Tab-separated table of C-alpha atoms in Angstrom:
chain	number	residue	atom	x	y	z
A	977	MET	CA	4.164	15.832	-53.501
A	978	LEU	CA	1.472	13.850	-52.672
A	979	LYS	CA	1.383	9.968	-52.270
A	980	SER	CA	-1.503	8.846	-54.907
A	981	LYS	CA	-4.441	6.838	-53.360
A	982	TYR	CA	-6.545	4.234	-55.091
A	983	TYR	CA	-10.128	3.950	-53.830
A	984	ILE	CA	-12.079	0.725	-54.627
A	985	TYR	CA	-15.848	1.699	-53.628
A	986	GLY	CA	-17.340	-0.771	-52.074
A	987	ALA	CA	-15.900	-4.025	-50.330
A	988	GLY	CA	-18.631	-6.499	-51.318
A	989	GLY	CA	-18.386	-9.454	-53.400
A	990	PHE	CA	-17.198	-8.128	-56.026
A	991	GLY	CA	-14.836	-5.398	-54.627
A	992	ARG	CA	-13.244	-7.902	-52.733
A	993	SER	CA	-12.904	-9.838	-56.472
A	994	VAL	CA	-11.102	-6.640	-57.548
A	995	LEU	CA	-8.779	-5.923	-54.863
A	996	PRO	CA	-6.341	-8.478	-56.420
A	997	ILE	CA	-6.608	-6.782	-59.641
A	998	LEU	CA	-5.045	-3.489	-58.221
A	999	LYS	CA	-2.713	-5.837	-56.163
A	1000	GLU	CA	-1.175	-6.253	-59.724
A	1001	LYS	CA	-0.424	-2.368	-60.702
A	1002	VAL	CA	0.601	-0.915	-57.409
A	1003	ASP	CA	2.713	-2.261	-54.846
A	1004	ASP	CA	2.715	0.311	-51.517
A	1005	LEU	CA	-0.888	-1.759	-50.385
A	1006	SER	CA	-1.217	1.092	-47.949
A	1007	SER	CA	-2.216	3.573	-50.478
A	1008	ILE	CA	-5.294	1.050	-51.367
A	1009	LEU	CA	-8.763	2.209	-49.560
A	1010	PHE	CA	-12.138	1.000	-49.923
A	1011	ILE	CA	-15.149	3.427	-49.624
A	1012	ASP	CA	-17.972	1.045	-48.255
A	1013	ASP	CA	-20.282	3.488	-46.389
A	1014	TYR	CA	-22.825	0.449	-45.481
A	1015	SER	CA	-20.421	-1.539	-43.657
A	1016	ASN	CA	-19.395	-2.016	-39.995
A	1017	LYS	CA	-15.873	-3.149	-40.263
A	1018	LYS	CA	-12.637	-0.781	-40.272
A	1019	TYR	CA	-10.982	-3.581	-42.187
A	1020	CYS	CA	-11.614	-5.769	-45.386
A	1021	ASN	CA	-9.015	-7.868	-46.373
A	1022	ASN	CA	-6.711	-6.077	-44.772
A	1023	ILE	CA	-7.564	-3.090	-46.103
A	1024	LYS	CA	-8.634	-0.444	-44.761
A	1025	ILE	CA	-12.295	1.156	-44.951
A	1026	ILE	CA	-13.570	4.151	-44.862
A	1027	LYS	CA	-16.684	5.983	-45.470
A	1028	SER	CA	-17.797	8.025	-48.660
A	1029	LYS	CA	-18.470	11.700	-46.567
A	1030	ASN	CA	-14.516	11.821	-45.317
A	1031	LEU	CA	-13.296	11.076	-48.966
A	1032	LYS	CA	-10.624	13.910	-49.688
A	1033	PHE	CA	-9.845	13.267	-53.269
A	1034	ASP	CA	-7.171	16.035	-52.857
A	1035	ASN	CA	-4.319	14.421	-55.807
A	1036	GLU	CA	-5.044	14.433	-59.672
A	1037	ASN	CA	-3.850	11.079	-59.165
A	1038	ASN	CA	-5.381	9.115	-57.137
A	1039	LYS	CA	-8.092	6.945	-59.082
A	1040	ILE	CA	-11.562	5.426	-57.288
A	1041	PHE	CA	-12.815	2.088	-59.042
A	1042	ILE	CA	-16.515	1.032	-58.124
A	1043	ALA	CA	-16.890	-1.826	-58.009
A	1044	ILE	CA	-20.577	-2.067	-57.498
A	1045	SER	CA	-22.594	-4.586	-59.051
A	1046	SER	CA	-25.990	-3.240	-59.282
A	1047	ILE	CA	-25.558	-0.803	-62.557
A	1048	ASP	CA	-28.074	2.732	-60.856
A	1049	THR	CA	-26.191	2.547	-58.180
A	1050	ARG	CA	-22.988	2.748	-60.053
A	1051	ARG	CA	-24.428	5.517	-62.177
A	1052	LEU	CA	-25.481	7.465	-58.460
A	1053	ILE	CA	-22.263	7.470	-57.283
A	1054	VAL	CA	-19.985	8.787	-60.805
A	1055	ASN	CA	-23.225	11.621	-61.280
A	1056	LYS	CA	-23.096	12.685	-57.592
A	1057	ASN	CA	-19.103	13.070	-57.710
A	1058	LYS	CA	-18.135	13.360	-61.050
A	1059	SER	CA	-15.322	16.273	-60.459
A	1060	PHE	CA	-13.748	12.547	-58.965
A	1061	PHE	CA	-13.718	10.532	-62.345
A	1062	LYS	CA	-12.382	13.384	-65.211
A	1063	LYS	CA	-9.729	11.805	-65.661
A	1064	LYS	CA	-9.258	8.603	-68.473
A	1065	TYR	CA	-8.176	5.392	-66.047
A	1066	ASN	CA	-9.189	2.160	-66.333
A	1067	LEU	CA	-8.353	-1.288	-64.593
A	1068	ILE	CA	-7.319	-3.828	-66.685
A	1069	SER	CA	-5.988	-7.417	-64.922
A	1070	LYS	CA	-2.706	-7.786	-66.889
A	1071	LYS	CA	-4.475	-11.887	-67.020
A	1072	SER	CA	-6.782	-10.793	-69.804
A	1073	LEU	CA	-6.576	-10.938	-73.185
A	1074	ILE	CA	-6.736	-7.690	-75.330
A	1075	PHE	CA	-6.761	-7.851	-78.849
A	1076	ASP	CA	-5.660	-5.275	-81.915
A	1077	GLU	CA	-7.753	-2.021	-81.972
A	1078	LEU	CA	-9.269	-1.788	-78.185
A	1079	GLN	CA	-11.335	1.853	-78.458
A	1080	ILE	CA	-11.765	2.222	-74.263
A	1081	GLY	CA	-13.507	4.511	-72.514
A	1082	LYS	CA	-12.889	5.443	-68.329
A	1083	GLY	CA	-13.954	3.447	-65.284
A	1084	ASN	CA	-13.631	0.236	-67.025
A	1085	ILE	CA	-12.794	-2.470	-64.680
A	1086	ILE	CA	-11.666	-6.202	-66.827
A	1087	SER	CA	-11.333	-8.914	-64.659
A	1088	PRO	CA	-9.010	-12.110	-64.850
A	1089	PHE	CA	-9.391	-14.328	-67.591
A	1090	CYS	CA	-11.022	-12.303	-69.749
A	1091	THR	CA	-10.845	-11.958	-73.505
A	1092	ILE	CA	-11.505	-8.996	-76.020
A	1093	GLY	CA	-11.556	-9.527	-79.540
A	1094	SER	CA	-10.293	-7.028	-82.146
A	1095	ASN	CA	-11.535	-4.495	-83.350
A	1096	VAL	CA	-14.286	-3.646	-79.928
A	1097	LYS	CA	-15.781	-0.407	-78.858
A	1098	ILE	CA	-16.316	-0.085	-74.829
A	1099	GLY	CA	-18.442	2.679	-72.268
A	1100	ASN	CA	-17.287	3.560	-69.394
A	1101	PHE	CA	-18.132	2.461	-66.172
A	1102	VAL	CA	-17.871	-0.883	-67.874
A	1103	HIS	CA	-18.160	-4.185	-65.365
A	1104	MET	CA	-16.385	-7.395	-67.044
A	1105	ASN	CA	-16.243	-10.164	-65.133
A	1106	LEU	CA	-13.609	-13.667	-64.721
A	1107	TYR	CA	-13.816	-15.639	-68.257
A	1108	SER	CA	-15.922	-13.541	-69.599
A	1109	TYR	CA	-14.979	-12.538	-73.687
A	1110	VAL	CA	-16.435	-9.901	-76.110
A	1111	GLU	CA	-15.700	-10.884	-79.528
A	1112	HIS	CA	-14.997	-8.887	-82.595
A	1113	ASP	CA	-16.609	-5.438	-84.161
A	1114	CYS	CA	-18.844	-5.620	-81.193
A	1115	ILE	CA	-20.003	-2.020	-79.198
A	1116	ILE	CA	-20.599	-2.077	-75.758
A	1117	GLY	CA	-22.721	0.939	-74.084
A	1118	ASN	CA	-21.930	2.804	-70.712
A	1119	TYR	CA	-23.063	1.360	-66.874
A	1120	VAL	CA	-22.825	-2.647	-68.315
A	1121	THR	CA	-21.935	-5.736	-66.659
A	1122	LEU	CA	-21.671	-8.800	-67.915
A	1123	SER	CA	-21.138	-11.506	-65.192
A	1124	PRO	CA	-18.511	-14.276	-65.055
A	1125	GLY	CA	-18.594	-16.500	-68.102
A	1126	VAL	CA	-20.492	-14.388	-70.639
A	1127	LYS	CA	-19.906	-15.352	-73.972
A	1128	CYS	CA	-20.404	-12.151	-76.368
A	1129	ASN	CA	-19.754	-12.992	-80.017
A	1130	GLY	CA	-19.157	-11.116	-83.090
A	1131	ASN	CA	-20.815	-8.135	-84.320
A	1132	VAL	CA	-22.943	-7.203	-81.202
A	1133	ILE	CA	-24.361	-3.836	-79.974
A	1134	ILE	CA	-24.835	-3.530	-76.374
A	1135	GLU	CA	-26.337	-0.434	-75.308
A	1136	ASP	CA	-26.529	1.258	-72.064
A	1137	ASN	CA	-27.515	-0.181	-68.224
A	1138	VAL	CA	-27.551	-3.766	-69.772
A	1139	PHE	CA	-26.884	-6.491	-67.006
A	1140	ILE	CA	-26.143	-9.751	-68.308
A	1141	GLY	CA	-26.349	-12.951	-66.005
A	1142	SER	CA	-23.198	-15.720	-66.157
A	1143	GLY	CA	-23.081	-17.755	-68.508
A	1144	ALA	CA	-25.306	-15.923	-70.933
A	1145	ILE	CA	-24.070	-16.150	-74.270
A	1146	ILE	CA	-25.024	-13.577	-77.361
A	1147	GLY	CA	-24.804	-15.110	-81.041
A	1148	ASN	CA	-22.816	-13.932	-83.813
A	1149	GLY	CA	-24.229	-10.985	-85.284
A	1150	THR	CA	-22.943	-9.331	-89.195
A	1151	SER	CA	-21.500	-6.393	-89.874
A	1152	LYS	CA	-24.464	-5.603	-91.850
A	1153	LYS	CA	-27.220	-6.713	-89.471
A	1154	PRO	CA	-25.393	-6.764	-86.032
A	1155	ILE	CA	-27.296	-8.191	-82.787
A	1156	ILE	CA	-28.301	-5.918	-80.394
A	1157	ILE	CA	-29.342	-5.363	-77.093
A	1158	GLY	CA	-31.316	-2.660	-76.007
A	1159	LYS	CA	-30.718	-0.047	-73.649
A	1160	GLY	CA	-31.638	-1.386	-69.670
A	1161	SER	CA	-32.108	-4.983	-71.074
A	1162	ILE	CA	-31.600	-8.159	-67.820
A	1163	ILE	CA	-30.384	-11.195	-69.368
A	1164	GLY	CA	-30.415	-13.528	-67.277
A	1165	THR	CA	-28.008	-16.748	-66.202
A	1166	GLY	CA	-27.490	-19.250	-68.878
A	1167	ALA	CA	-29.716	-17.814	-71.079
A	1168	ILE	CA	-28.713	-17.344	-75.183
A	1169	ILE	CA	-29.990	-14.245	-77.493
A	1170	LEU	CA	-30.272	-14.805	-81.216
A	1171	LYS	CA	-31.657	-11.492	-82.178
A	1172	ASN	CA	-32.435	-7.973	-80.835
A	1173	LEU	CA	-33.665	-7.403	-77.744
A	1174	LYS	CA	-36.082	-3.884	-77.735
A	1175	LYS	CA	-35.346	-1.562	-74.878
A	1176	ASN	CA	-35.748	-2.365	-71.345
A	1177	SER	CA	-36.045	-5.915	-71.807
A	1178	LYS	CA	-35.655	-8.763	-69.683
A	1179	ILE	CA	-34.919	-12.349	-70.441
A	1180	ILE	CA	-34.660	-15.822	-68.495
A	1181	ALA	CA	-33.208	-18.835	-69.620
A	1182	LEU	CA	-35.849	-22.233	-69.767
A	1183	PRO	CA	-36.400	-22.768	-65.935
A	1184	PRO	CA	-34.535	-26.433	-64.727
A	1185	LYS	CA	-36.398	-29.485	-64.642
A	1186	LYS	CA	-36.110	-32.333	-62.838
A	1187	ILE	CA	-35.119	-35.141	-63.590
A	1188	PRO	CA	-36.302	-38.366	-62.600
A	1189	ASN	CA	-33.258	-40.562	-60.813
A	1190	TYR	CA	-33.279	-44.381	-62.704
A	1191	LEU	CA	-32.175	-47.083	-60.627
């Protein structure tokens, strides 16, 4: 019987953050490998790095987790290797808090100290980074990134391919009138969203102001 292998696609910052989550699940660390076509190193954090051309997915129990922040790159990897991503599996930290009735797709990464409220729906290949939360009755589309500390309150719909920067806040919608974040939108670090955003919106927080240093 072939031994299962676990691949982290991307040995950058998020990939190294994903590694400890995977270590929670896997006893044999030799079964974990990084995939990175741009690194000249042979190892990252004592884990072997291979090139994607050397990937042999010959065991149906093997799993790949795409730890690349670029939404376009994540989608490209999936589209080029569809046979690798047929099965449903997710990487969810034991240190996250999951409430009742979660409906979740495949290929998602949920980092430590994240909270997902009751009756939430999450699509495929979503990144939910450290200390972010999604409250009750939200719908999260495919290829969404929630950066560290994102606060998504109840009755919000986030459509596909949305990037939300660190510390951004999305206010509450209602069951009859949810807040909708349009497909392909980018929400900058620290932004506060209290109403619907059209498709491909780009929102930044107000720039910081210099405060005089009075003696």
